[in-house]
GROMACS .gro file of N, CA and C in nm:
model
  357
    1GLN      N    1  37.885  15.167   1.814
    1GLN     CA    2  37.781  15.259   1.861
    1GLN      C    3  37.765  15.373   1.763
    2VAL      N    4  37.652  15.441   1.777
    2VAL     CA    5  37.624  15.558   1.694
    2VAL      C    6  37.559  15.664   1.782
    3GLN      N    7  37.598  15.787   1.761
    3GLN     CA    8  37.536  15.900   1.830
    3GLN      C    9  37.452  15.977   1.728
    4LEU      N   10  37.336  16.022   1.774
    4LEU     CA   11  37.239  16.084   1.684
    4LEU      C   12  37.201  16.223   1.737
    5VAL      N   13  37.199  16.321   1.647
    5VAL     CA   14  37.161  16.457   1.684
    5VAL      C   15  37.059  16.507   1.582
    6GLU      N   16  36.940  16.541   1.632
    6GLU     CA   17  36.834  16.593   1.545
    6GLU      C   18  36.840  16.745   1.537
    7SER      N   19  36.789  16.797   1.428
    7SER     CA   20  36.775  16.941   1.411
    7SER      C   21  36.660  16.969   1.316
    8GLY      N   22  36.615  17.093   1.315
    8GLY     CA   23  36.514  17.133   1.218
    8GLY      C   24  36.375  17.151   1.272
    9GLY      N   25  36.353  17.122   1.399
    9GLY     CA   26  36.220  17.142   1.455
    9GLY      C   27  36.187  17.290   1.468
   10GLY      N   28  36.062  17.316   1.504
   10GLY     CA   29  36.021  17.454   1.522
   10GLY      C   30  35.871  17.469   1.522
   11LEU      N   31  35.829  17.595   1.507
   11LEU     CA   32  35.687  17.628   1.506
   11LEU      C   33  35.646  17.661   1.363
   12VAL      N   34  35.537  17.602   1.318
   12VAL     CA   35  35.489  17.625   1.182
   12VAL      C   36  35.337  17.626   1.183
   13GLN      N   37  35.278  17.698   1.090
   13GLN     CA   38  35.133  17.699   1.079
   13GLN      C   39  35.084  17.575   1.007
   14ALA      N   40  34.961  17.540   1.036
   14ALA     CA   41  34.900  17.426   0.967
   14ALA      C   42  34.908  17.446   0.816
   15GLY      N   43  34.940  17.339   0.747
   15GLY     CA   44  34.959  17.345   0.603
   15GLY      C   45  35.101  17.373   0.560
   16GLY      N   46  35.184  17.410   0.654
   16GLY     CA   47  35.322  17.441   0.624
   16GLY      C   48  35.411  17.318   0.619
   17SER      N   49  35.540  17.342   0.604
   17SER     CA   50  35.639  17.234   0.591
   17SER      C   51  35.756  17.256   0.685
   18LEU      N   52  35.816  17.147   0.724
   18LEU     CA   53  35.941  17.148   0.798
   18LEU      C   54  36.025  17.030   0.751
   19ARG      N   55  36.155  17.046   0.763
   19ARG     CA   56  36.246  16.935   0.730
   19ARG      C   57  36.332  16.908   0.852
   20LEU      N   58  36.321  16.787   0.905
   20LEU     CA   59  36.404  16.745   1.016
   20LEU      C   60  36.526  16.671   0.962
   21SER      N   61  36.636  16.689   1.030
   21SER     CA   62  36.758  16.619   0.991
   21SER      C   63  36.819  16.552   1.113
   22CYS      N   64  36.877  16.438   1.091
   22CYS     CA   65  36.944  16.363   1.197
   22CYS      C   66  37.084  16.331   1.150
   23ALA      N   67  37.182  16.378   1.225
   23ALA     CA   68  37.322  16.353   1.192
   23ALA      C   69  37.376  16.243   1.282
   24ALA      N   70  37.439  16.146   1.222
   24ALA     CA   71  37.494  16.033   1.296
   24ALA      C   72  37.646  16.042   1.301
   25SER      N   73  37.702  16.005   1.413
   25SER     CA   74  37.847  15.995   1.425
   25SER      C   75  37.882  15.852   1.462
   26GLY      N   76  38.003  15.815   1.432
   26GLY     CA   77  38.043  15.678   1.452
   26GLY      C   78  38.066  15.610   1.319
   27ARG      N   79  38.113  15.490   1.327
   27ARG     CA   80  38.148  15.420   1.204
   27ARG      C   81  38.028  15.346   1.145
   28THR      N   82  38.043  15.305   1.026
   28THR     CA   83  37.951  15.213   0.959
   28THR      C   84  37.805  15.252   0.971
   29PHE      N   85  37.772  15.370   0.922
   29PHE     CA   86  37.632  15.415   0.922
   29PHE      C   87  37.544  15.316   0.848
   30THR      N   88  37.599  15.250   0.750
   30THR     CA   89  37.519  15.155   0.671
   30THR      C   90  37.488  15.026   0.747
   31SER      N   91  37.540  15.013   0.869
   31SER     CA   92  37.504  14.898   0.952
   31SER      C   93  37.368  14.913   1.017
   32TYR      N   94  37.308  15.034   0.999
   32TYR     CA   95  37.186  15.066   1.072
   32TYR      C   96  37.069  15.099   0.980
   33ALA      N   97  36.955  15.044   1.016
   33ALA     CA   98  36.830  15.099   0.966
   33ALA      C   99  36.796  15.217   1.055
   34MET      N  100  36.723  15.313   1.000
   34MET     CA  101  36.695  15.436   1.073
   34MET      C  102  36.545  15.461   1.079
   35GLY      N  103  36.505  15.535   1.179
   35GLY     CA  104  36.364  15.567   1.191
   35GLY      C  105  36.341  15.701   1.256
   36TRP      N  106  36.225  15.757   1.227
   36TRP     CA  107  36.177  15.875   1.297
   36TRP      C  108  36.054  15.834   1.378
   37PHE      N  109  36.051  15.880   1.502
   37PHE     CA  110  35.941  15.851   1.592
   37PHE      C  111  35.896  15.983   1.653
   38ARG      N  112  35.777  15.983   1.712
   38ARG     CA  113  35.731  16.105   1.777
   38ARG      C  114  35.649  16.071   1.900
   39GLN      N  115  35.647  16.165   1.991
   39GLN     CA  116  35.568  16.149   2.113
   39GLN      C  117  35.504  16.282   2.148
   40ALA      N  118  35.372  16.281   2.151
   40ALA     CA  119  35.296  16.399   2.191
   40ALA      C  120  35.265  16.390   2.339
   41PRO      N  121  35.240  16.503   2.405
   41PRO     CA  122  35.211  16.502   2.548
   41PRO      C  123  35.093  16.410   2.581
   42GLY      N  124  35.114  16.323   2.678
   42GLY     CA  125  35.009  16.234   2.721
   42GLY      C  126  34.984  16.115   2.631
   43LYS      N  127  35.066  16.101   2.528
   43LYS     CA  128  35.047  15.990   2.434
   43LYS      C  129  35.171  15.902   2.429
   44GLU      N  130  35.153  15.782   2.380
   44GLU     CA  131  35.266  15.692   2.365
   44GLU      C  132  35.348  15.731   2.242
   45ARG      N  133  35.472  15.691   2.245
   45ARG     CA  134  35.558  15.715   2.130
   45ARG      C  135  35.509  15.632   2.012
   46GLU      N  136  35.512  15.691   1.894
   46GLU     CA  137  35.467  15.619   1.776
   46GLU      C  138  35.571  15.627   1.666
   47THR      N  139  35.571  15.526   1.583
   47THR     CA  140  35.659  15.525   1.468
   47THR      C  141  35.603  15.617   1.361
   48VAL      N  142  35.687  15.702   1.306
   48VAL     CA  143  35.647  15.791   1.198
   48VAL      C  144  35.689  15.734   1.063
   49ALA      N  145  35.818  15.703   1.051
   49ALA     CA  146  35.871  15.651   0.925
   49ALA      C  147  36.002  15.580   0.953
   50THR      N  148  36.031  15.479   0.872
   50THR     CA  149  36.157  15.408   0.883
   50THR      C  150  36.216  15.387   0.744
   51ILE      N  151  36.348  15.362   0.743
   51ILE     CA  152  36.418  15.341   0.616
   51ILE      C  153  36.529  15.239   0.638
   52ASN      N  154  36.546  15.150   0.542
   52ASN     CA  155  36.650  15.049   0.559
   52ASN      C  156  36.787  15.107   0.522
   53TRP      N  157  36.890  15.025   0.534
   53TRP     CA  158  37.025  15.080   0.522
   53TRP      C  159  37.059  15.128   0.382
   54THR      N  160  36.995  15.073   0.282
   54THR     CA  161  37.022  15.120   0.146
   54THR      C  162  36.936  15.239   0.107
   55GLY      N  163  36.827  15.259   0.179
   55GLY     CA  164  36.731  15.363   0.142
   55GLY      C  165  36.625  15.315   0.046
   56ALA      N  166  36.633  15.188   0.007
   56ALA     CA  167  36.540  15.136  -0.093
   56ALA      C  168  36.405  15.097  -0.034
   57SER      N  169  36.401  15.074   0.095
   57SER     CA  170  36.278  15.029   0.159
   57SER      C  171  36.238  15.127   0.267
   58THR      N  172  36.116  15.175   0.259
   58THR     CA  173  36.066  15.271   0.357
   58THR      C  174  35.930  15.227   0.409
   59TYR      N  175  35.897  15.279   0.526
   59TYR     CA  176  35.767  15.254   0.588
   59TYR      C  177  35.715  15.386   0.642
   60TYR      N  178  35.585  15.407   0.630
   60TYR     CA  179  35.522  15.527   0.685
   60TYR      C  180  35.397  15.486   0.763
   61SER      N  181  35.374  15.552   0.874
   61SER     CA  182  35.248  15.530   0.943
   61SER      C  183  35.135  15.587   0.859
   62ASP      N  184  35.018  15.535   0.879
   62ASP     CA  185  34.903  15.582   0.802
   62ASP      C  186  34.878  15.731   0.823
   63SER      N  187  34.909  15.780   0.941
   63SER     CA  188  34.880  15.919   0.973
   63SER      C  189  34.966  16.018   0.895
   64VAL      N  190  35.080  15.973   0.842
   64VAL     CA  191  35.169  16.066   0.771
   64VAL      C  192  35.191  16.027   0.625
   65LYS      N  193  35.139  15.914   0.585
   65LYS     CA  194  35.160  15.865   0.448
   65LYS      C  195  35.108  15.967   0.348
   66GLY      N  196  35.191  15.997   0.249
   66GLY     CA  197  35.154  16.094   0.148
   66GLY      C  198  35.192  16.236   0.183
   67ARG      N  199  35.229  16.261   0.308
   67ARG     CA  200  35.268  16.396   0.351
   67ARG      C  201  35.414  16.404   0.391
   68PHE      N  202  35.467  16.297   0.448
   68PHE     CA  203  35.605  16.294   0.496
   68PHE      C  204  35.689  16.205   0.406
   69THR      N  205  35.817  16.239   0.395
   69THR     CA  206  35.912  16.159   0.319
   69THR      C  207  36.040  16.142   0.398
   70ILE      N  208  36.081  16.017   0.416
   70ILE     CA  209  36.208  15.988   0.483
   70ILE      C  210  36.314  15.959   0.378
   71SER      N  211  36.435  16.005   0.403
   71SER     CA  212  36.545  15.978   0.311
   71SER      C  213  36.674  15.972   0.391
   72ARG      N  214  36.775  15.914   0.331
   72ARG     CA  215  36.906  15.907   0.397
   72ARG      C  216  37.015  15.930   0.296
   73ASP      N  217  37.126  15.983   0.347
   73ASP     CA  218  37.247  16.003   0.268
   73ASP      C  219  37.359  15.931   0.341
   74ASN      N  220  37.395  15.815   0.294
   74ASN     CA  221  37.494  15.735   0.366
   74ASN      C  222  37.633  15.798   0.363
   75ALA      N  223  37.663  15.873   0.261
   75ALA     CA  224  37.793  15.940   0.255
   75ALA      C  225  37.804  16.049   0.360
   76LYS      N  226  37.693  16.120   0.383
   76LYS     CA  227  37.692  16.227   0.483
   76LYS      C  228  37.650  16.178   0.621
   77LYS      N  229  37.603  16.053   0.629
   77LYS     CA  230  37.556  15.996   0.755
   77LYS      C  231  37.439  16.076   0.812
   78THR      N  232  37.345  16.104   0.728
   78THR     CA  233  37.227  16.178   0.771
   78THR      C  234  37.100  16.106   0.728
   79VAL      N  235  36.994  16.130   0.803
   79VAL     CA  236  36.861  16.084   0.765
   79VAL      C  237  36.765  16.201   0.788
   80ASP      N  238  36.687  16.230   0.688
   80ASP     CA  239  36.598  16.345   0.691
   80ASP      C  240  36.452  16.303   0.690
   81LEU      N  241  36.369  16.391   0.741
   81LEU     CA  242  36.225  16.371   0.735
   81LEU      C  243  36.164  16.501   0.681
   82GLN      N  244  36.117  16.496   0.558
   82GLN     CA  245  36.049  16.610   0.498
   82GLN      C  246  35.902  16.600   0.534
   83MET      N  247  35.851  16.703   0.599
   83MET     CA  248  35.712  16.702   0.646
   83MET      C  249  35.635  16.814   0.577
   84ASN      N  250  35.538  16.775   0.498
   84ASN     CA  251  35.455  16.870   0.426
   84ASN      C  252  35.310  16.861   0.475
   85SER      N  253  35.234  16.963   0.442
   85SER     CA  254  35.092  16.967   0.480
   85SER      C  255  35.072  16.935   0.627
   86LEU      N  256  35.149  17.001   0.710
   86LEU     CA  257  35.148  16.971   0.853
   86LEU      C  258  35.014  17.006   0.915
   87LYS      N  259  34.977  16.925   1.014
   87LYS     CA  260  34.850  16.941   1.085
   87LYS      C  261  34.880  16.963   1.233
   88PRO      N  262  34.788  17.025   1.306
   88PRO     CA  263  34.811  17.043   1.451
   88PRO      C  264  34.837  16.910   1.522
   89GLU      N  265  34.778  16.803   1.475
   89GLU     CA  266  34.800  16.673   1.539
   89GLU      C  267  34.938  16.616   1.512
   90ASP      N  268  35.017  16.680   1.430
   90ASP     CA  269  35.157  16.641   1.411
   90ASP      C  270  35.247  16.698   1.520
   91THR      N  271  35.192  16.783   1.605
   91THR     CA  272  35.269  16.842   1.713
   91THR      C  273  35.320  16.735   1.808
   92ALA      N  274  35.451  16.733   1.828
   92ALA     CA  275  35.513  16.630   1.911
   92ALA      C  276  35.663  16.657   1.920
   93VAL      N  277  35.729  16.582   2.006
   93VAL     CA  278  35.874  16.575   2.003
   93VAL      C  279  35.911  16.462   1.908
   94TYR      N  280  35.996  16.492   1.812
   94TYR     CA  281  36.036  16.395   1.711
   94TYR      C  282  36.176  16.344   1.743
   95TYR      N  283  36.189  16.212   1.737
   95TYR     CA  284  36.315  16.146   1.770
   95TYR      C  285  36.366  16.068   1.649
   96CYS      N  286  36.494  16.074   1.631
   96CYS     CA  287  36.564  15.991   1.534
   96CYS      C  288  36.620  15.870   1.609
   97ALA      N  289  36.617  15.755   1.546
   97ALA     CA  290  36.667  15.634   1.611
   97ALA      C  291  36.733  15.542   1.510
   98ALA      N  292  36.821  15.457   1.562
   98ALA     CA  293  36.894  15.363   1.478
   98ALA      C  294  36.886  15.223   1.537
   99ARG      N  295  36.881  15.125   1.450
   99ARG     CA  296  36.890  14.986   1.494
   99ARG      C  297  36.984  14.912   1.401
  100TYR      N  298  37.053  14.817   1.454
  100TYR     CA  299  37.136  14.733   1.369
  100TYR      C  300  37.046  14.661   1.267
  101ASN      N  301  37.098  14.642   1.150
  101ASN     CA  302  37.018  14.579   1.044
  101ASN      C  303  36.964  14.442   1.085
  102SER      N  304  37.036  14.375   1.175
  102SER     CA  305  36.998  14.240   1.214
  102SER      C  306  36.902  14.237   1.334
  103ARG      N  307  36.871  14.354   1.388
  103ARG     CA  308  36.786  14.359   1.507
  103ARG      C  309  36.651  14.424   1.476
  104TYR      N  310  36.555  14.397   1.564
  104TYR     CA  311  36.424  14.459   1.550
  104TYR      C  312  36.410  14.583   1.637
  105GLU      N  313  36.485  14.586   1.745
  105GLU     CA  314  36.470  14.696   1.841
  105GLU      C  315  36.563  14.812   1.803
  106TYR      N  316  36.515  14.932   1.825
  106TYR     CA  317  36.598  15.050   1.806
  106TYR      C  318  36.677  15.074   1.933
  107ASP      N  319  36.807  15.072   1.920
  107ASP     CA  320  36.895  15.079   2.037
  107ASP      C  321  36.950  15.218   2.063
  108TYR      N  322  36.953  15.302   1.962
  108TYR     CA  323  37.017  15.433   1.974
  108TYR      C  324  36.917  15.543   1.939
  109TRP      N  325  36.914  15.644   2.026
  109TRP     CA  326  36.814  15.749   2.012
  109TRP      C  327  36.879  15.886   2.024
  110GLY      N  328  36.825  15.980   1.948
  110GLY     CA  329  36.866  16.118   1.965
  110GLY      C  330  36.791  16.182   2.080
  111GLN      N  331  36.820  16.309   2.102
  111GLN     CA  332  36.762  16.379   2.217
  111GLN      C  333  36.624  16.434   2.186
  112GLY      N  334  36.586  16.437   2.060
  112GLY     CA  335  36.454  16.483   2.021
  112GLY      C  336  36.453  16.629   1.980
  113THR      N  337  36.359  16.663   1.894
  113THR     CA  338  36.340  16.801   1.852
  113THR      C  339  36.190  16.829   1.849
  114GLN      N  340  36.152  16.945   1.900
  114GLN     CA  341  36.011  16.980   1.913
  114GLN      C  342  35.956  17.033   1.780
  115VAL      N  343  35.842  16.979   1.741
  115VAL     CA  344  35.767  17.031   1.626
  115VAL      C  345  35.630  17.075   1.677
  116THR      N  346  35.597  17.200   1.654
  116THR     CA  347  35.468  17.253   1.696
  116THR      C  348  35.396  17.310   1.574
  117VAL      N  349  35.275  17.262   1.550
  117VAL     CA  350  35.196  17.307   1.437
  117VAL      C  351  35.074  17.381   1.492
  118SER      N  352  35.066  17.508   1.459
  118SER     CA  353  34.955  17.589   1.508
  118SER      C  354  34.840  17.588   1.407
  119SER      N  355  34.720  17.598   1.460
  119SER     CA  356  34.601  17.595   1.373
  119SER      C  357  34.560  17.734   1.329
   0.00000   0.00000   0.00000
């Protein structure tokens, strides 16, 4: 199992930047692909970005491509989301999640961190 704790959320003006971090505890962090997801009020949860266990393969949703960057440090057991050029529509609760490399479903989730972008 892995436990996930997000940090770094907050209030920022449109055009600003935030960096979210997710710290994992437990063994074998490299057994997991990682992802960032978000859910805005009244909307379904959506995938923001994912990264494989080596960090060599990443995915971004069209809505954040070119503005957000996902990265991981396997030695520190962390996965970060650098968010630049933030827009009010990026306002949501952001969740870090992990899935075993051999699975498609994300089994482990953090508690979430609020990101609010003011216009």
